[in-house]
């Protein structure tokens, strides 16, 4: 709500245990263009609160996901 005119990307890196439990979630600074620490903190809080499914391979999973934000007009 504090950044309705901001556009950019926030890329999060996730590290999941084989059972789907989140080991770590962090902002990938080199792939993030939206400079709003409070947005980053909110996204990380939400990522930590979500439930993830177990890995079909039974192995740990690491992935990155870019979230694109567009300014409101």
Tab-separated table of N, CA and C in Angstrom:
chain	number	residue	atom	x	y	z
A	1	UNK	N	0.816	-1.201	0.000
A	1	UNK	CA	0.000	0.000	0.000
A	1	UNK	C	0.857	1.261	0.000
A	2	UNK	N	2.065	1.177	0.529
A	2	UNK	CA	2.917	2.350	0.588
A	2	UNK	C	3.632	2.620	-0.728
A	3	UNK	N	3.578	1.680	-1.679
A	3	UNK	CA	4.305	1.827	-2.933
A	3	UNK	C	3.407	1.553	-4.145
A	4	UNK	N	2.245	2.204	-4.258
A	4	UNK	CA	1.341	1.885	-5.364
A	4	UNK	C	1.895	2.285	-6.735
A	5	UNK	N	2.835	3.224	-6.792
A	5	UNK	CA	3.389	3.666	-8.065
A	5	UNK	C	4.682	2.982	-8.441
A	6	UNK	N	5.105	2.001	-7.658
A	6	UNK	CA	6.377	1.321	-7.895
A	6	UNK	C	6.205	0.151	-8.857
A	7	UNK	N	7.177	-0.016	-9.717
A	7	UNK	CA	7.242	-1.176	-10.594
A	7	UNK	C	8.591	-1.834	-10.385
A	8	UNK	N	8.651	-3.122	-10.639
A	8	UNK	CA	9.924	-3.816	-10.543
A	8	UNK	C	9.732	-5.277	-10.225
A	9	UNK	N	10.848	-5.922	-9.969
A	9	UNK	CA	10.843	-7.361	-9.722
A	9	UNK	C	11.492	-7.646	-8.370
A	10	UNK	N	10.926	-8.629	-7.678
A	10	UNK	CA	11.534	-9.178	-6.468
A	10	UNK	C	11.674	-10.680	-6.718
A	11	UNK	N	12.919	-11.154	-6.712
A	11	UNK	CA	13.166	-12.579	-6.903
A	11	UNK	C	13.461	-13.202	-5.546
A	12	UNK	N	12.713	-14.262	-5.244
A	12	UNK	CA	12.927	-14.999	-4.006
A	12	UNK	C	13.566	-16.339	-4.318
A	13	UNK	N	14.491	-16.750	-3.461
A	13	UNK	CA	15.103	-18.074	-3.547
A	13	UNK	C	14.543	-18.913	-2.407
A	14	UNK	N	14.100	-20.107	-2.747
A	14	UNK	CA	13.500	-21.027	-1.776
A	14	UNK	C	14.361	-22.273	-1.657
A	15	UNK	N	14.476	-22.795	-0.458
A	15	UNK	CA	15.164	-24.056	-0.200
A	15	UNK	C	14.214	-24.892	0.658
A	16	UNK	N	13.711	-25.965	0.061
A	16	UNK	CA	12.729	-26.821	0.729
A	16	UNK	C	13.343	-28.160	1.092
A	17	UNK	N	12.991	-28.657	2.266
A	17	UNK	CA	13.384	-29.999	2.674
A	17	UNK	C	12.572	-31.009	1.864
A	18	UNK	N	12.976	-32.275	1.833
A	18	UNK	CA	12.221	-33.277	1.064
A	18	UNK	C	10.738	-33.369	1.440
A	19	UNK	N	10.409	-33.103	2.710
A	19	UNK	CA	9.005	-33.183	3.142
A	19	UNK	C	8.213	-31.916	2.819
A	20	UNK	N	8.848	-30.942	2.186
A	20	UNK	CA	8.169	-29.699	1.817
A	20	UNK	C	8.346	-28.584	2.828
A	21	UNK	N	8.964	-28.862	3.958
A	21	UNK	CA	9.200	-27.820	4.964
A	21	UNK	C	10.203	-26.806	4.406
A	22	UNK	N	9.918	-25.540	4.633
A	22	UNK	CA	10.792	-24.479	4.147
A	22	UNK	C	12.029	-24.393	5.028
A	23	UNK	N	13.190	-24.571	4.414
A	23	UNK	CA	14.455	-24.431	5.134
A	23	UNK	C	14.844	-22.954	5.155
A	24	UNK	N	14.867	-22.319	3.969
A	24	UNK	CA	15.175	-20.891	3.886
A	24	UNK	C	14.411	-20.253	2.731
A	25	UNK	N	14.173	-18.964	2.881
A	25	UNK	CA	13.635	-18.129	1.807
A	25	UNK	C	14.366	-16.803	1.923
A	26	UNK	N	14.855	-16.303	0.790
A	26	UNK	CA	15.573	-15.042	0.826
A	26	UNK	C	15.409	-14.287	-0.474
A	27	UNK	N	15.582	-12.971	-0.399
A	27	UNK	CA	15.537	-12.120	-1.579
A	27	UNK	C	16.873	-12.258	-2.294
A	28	UNK	N	16.827	-12.444	-3.605
A	28	UNK	CA	18.039	-12.510	-4.421
A	28	UNK	C	18.323	-11.093	-4.912
A	29	UNK	N	19.199	-10.392	-4.208
A	29	UNK	CA	19.451	-8.969	-4.483
A	29	UNK	C	19.882	-8.713	-5.927
A	30	UNK	N	20.702	-9.574	-6.481
A	30	UNK	CA	21.217	-9.369	-7.838
A	30	UNK	C	20.131	-9.481	-8.900
A	31	UNK	N	18.996	-10.096	-8.554
A	31	UNK	CA	17.896	-10.272	-9.504
A	31	UNK	C	16.664	-9.474	-9.106
A	32	UNK	N	16.820	-8.543	-8.175
A	32	UNK	CA	15.697	-7.762	-7.661
A	32	UNK	C	15.879	-6.301	-8.041
A	33	UNK	N	14.821	-5.705	-8.631
A	33	UNK	CA	14.891	-4.305	-9.052
A	33	UNK	C	13.975	-3.397	-8.227
A	34	UNK	N	13.086	-3.957	-7.443
A	34	UNK	CA	12.181	-3.160	-6.614
A	34	UNK	C	12.857	-2.903	-5.263
A	35	UNK	N	13.284	-1.672	-5.053
A	35	UNK	CA	14.025	-1.307	-3.840
A	35	UNK	C	13.053	-0.838	-2.761
A	36	UNK	N	12.399	-1.785	-2.117
A	36	UNK	CA	11.432	-1.479	-1.061
A	36	UNK	C	11.565	-2.553	0.018
A	37	UNK	N	12.445	-2.329	1.001
A	37	UNK	CA	12.694	-3.351	2.028
A	37	UNK	C	11.447	-3.846	2.740
A	38	UNK	N	10.455	-2.974	2.937
A	38	UNK	CA	9.238	-3.423	3.615
A	38	UNK	C	8.439	-4.388	2.747
A	39	UNK	N	8.516	-4.241	1.426
A	39	UNK	CA	7.873	-5.200	0.515
A	39	UNK	C	8.605	-6.536	0.601
A	40	UNK	N	9.935	-6.489	0.587
A	40	UNK	CA	10.736	-7.715	0.709
A	40	UNK	C	10.380	-8.447	2.005
A	41	UNK	N	10.324	-7.716	3.107
A	41	UNK	CA	10.024	-8.325	4.405
A	41	UNK	C	8.637	-8.970	4.408
A	42	UNK	N	7.670	-8.304	3.813
A	42	UNK	CA	6.303	-8.833	3.755
A	42	UNK	C	6.268	-10.115	2.925
A	43	UNK	N	6.969	-10.117	1.794
A	43	UNK	CA	6.989	-11.298	0.936
A	43	UNK	C	7.669	-12.477	1.631
A	44	UNK	N	8.744	-12.216	2.351
A	44	UNK	CA	9.432	-13.285	3.074
A	44	UNK	C	8.571	-13.833	4.205
A	45	UNK	N	7.860	-12.956	4.887
A	45	UNK	CA	6.956	-13.399	5.959
A	45	UNK	C	5.883	-14.324	5.396
A	46	UNK	N	5.319	-13.951	4.254
A	46	UNK	CA	4.295	-14.778	3.624
A	46	UNK	C	4.889	-16.109	3.148
A	47	UNK	N	6.075	-16.062	2.535
A	47	UNK	CA	6.718	-17.287	2.054
A	47	UNK	C	6.945	-18.266	3.204
A	48	UNK	N	7.284	-17.743	4.369
A	48	UNK	CA	7.539	-18.599	5.535
A	48	UNK	C	6.243	-19.176	6.120
A	49	UNK	N	5.123	-18.523	5.852
A	49	UNK	CA	3.840	-18.966	6.398
A	49	UNK	C	3.132	-19.987	5.503
A	50	UNK	N	3.560	-20.105	4.252
A	50	UNK	CA	2.895	-21.013	3.313
A	50	UNK	C	3.304	-22.459	3.553
A	51	UNK	N	2.426	-23.373	3.131
A	51	UNK	CA	2.729	-24.809	3.173
A	51	UNK	C	3.130	-25.241	1.768
A	52	UNK	N	4.185	-26.035	1.660
A	52	UNK	CA	4.688	-26.510	0.387
A	52	UNK	C	4.534	-28.021	0.331
A	53	UNK	N	4.271	-28.577	-0.850
A	53	UNK	CA	4.093	-30.028	-0.951
A	53	UNK	C	5.430	-30.759	-0.841
A	54	UNK	N	5.383	-32.031	-0.443
A	54	UNK	CA	6.609	-32.828	-0.414
A	54	UNK	C	7.175	-32.978	-1.833
A	55	UNK	N	8.462	-33.188	-1.911
A	55	UNK	CA	9.126	-33.397	-3.199
A	55	UNK	C	8.740	-34.757	-3.764
A	56	UNK	N	8.299	-34.812	-5.030
A	56	UNK	CA	7.968	-36.116	-5.621
A	56	UNK	C	9.191	-37.040	-5.711
A	57	UNK	N	10.395	-36.451	-5.805
A	57	UNK	CA	11.616	-37.258	-5.910
A	57	UNK	C	12.157	-37.658	-4.540
A	58	UNK	N	11.592	-37.068	-3.460
A	58	UNK	CA	12.076	-37.361	-2.126
A	58	UNK	C	13.372	-36.641	-1.788
A	59	UNK	N	13.739	-35.654	-2.611
A	59	UNK	CA	14.975	-34.900	-2.387
A	59	UNK	C	14.664	-33.450	-2.061
A	60	UNK	N	15.641	-32.760	-1.498
A	60	UNK	CA	15.495	-31.328	-1.225
A	60	UNK	C	15.324	-30.577	-2.550
A	61	UNK	N	14.644	-29.451	-2.491
A	61	UNK	CA	14.368	-28.663	-3.690
A	61	UNK	C	14.817	-27.231	-3.476
A	62	UNK	N	15.548	-26.700	-4.435
A	62	UNK	CA	15.930	-25.287	-4.430
A	62	UNK	C	15.396	-24.664	-5.711
A	63	UNK	N	14.773	-23.496	-5.586
A	63	UNK	CA	14.302	-22.805	-6.777
A	63	UNK	C	14.212	-21.311	-6.503
A	64	UNK	N	14.176	-20.551	-7.588
A	64	UNK	CA	14.007	-19.100	-7.524
A	64	UNK	C	12.739	-18.743	-8.273
A	65	UNK	N	12.056	-17.707	-7.793
A	65	UNK	CA	10.841	-17.264	-8.471
A	65	UNK	C	10.833	-15.740	-8.530
A	66	UNK	N	10.714	-15.185	-9.750
A	66	UNK	CA	10.645	-13.727	-9.887
A	66	UNK	C	9.188	-13.248	-9.805
A	67	UNK	N	8.930	-12.314	-8.926
A	67	UNK	CA	7.610	-11.688	-8.810
A	67	UNK	C	7.687	-10.319	-9.468
A	68	UNK	N	6.862	-10.091	-10.480
A	68	UNK	CA	6.858	-8.821	-11.211
A	68	UNK	C	5.730	-7.930	-10.688
A	69	UNK	N	6.064	-6.689	-10.386
A	69	UNK	CA	5.085	-5.715	-9.912
A	69	UNK	C	4.940	-4.615	-10.946
A	70	UNK	N	3.694	-4.260	-11.240
A	70	UNK	CA	3.390	-3.181	-12.190
A	70	UNK	C	2.741	-2.041	-11.458
A	71	UNK	N	3.112	-0.819	-11.822
A	71	UNK	CA	2.533	0.381	-11.183
A	71	UNK	C	1.054	0.494	-11.534
A	72	UNK	N	0.291	0.975	-10.571
A	72	UNK	CA	-1.117	1.266	-10.818
A	72	UNK	C	-1.222	2.564	-11.591
A	73	UNK	N	-2.229	2.653	-12.408
A	73	UNK	CA	-2.463	3.904	-13.164
A	73	UNK	C	-3.755	4.528	-12.740
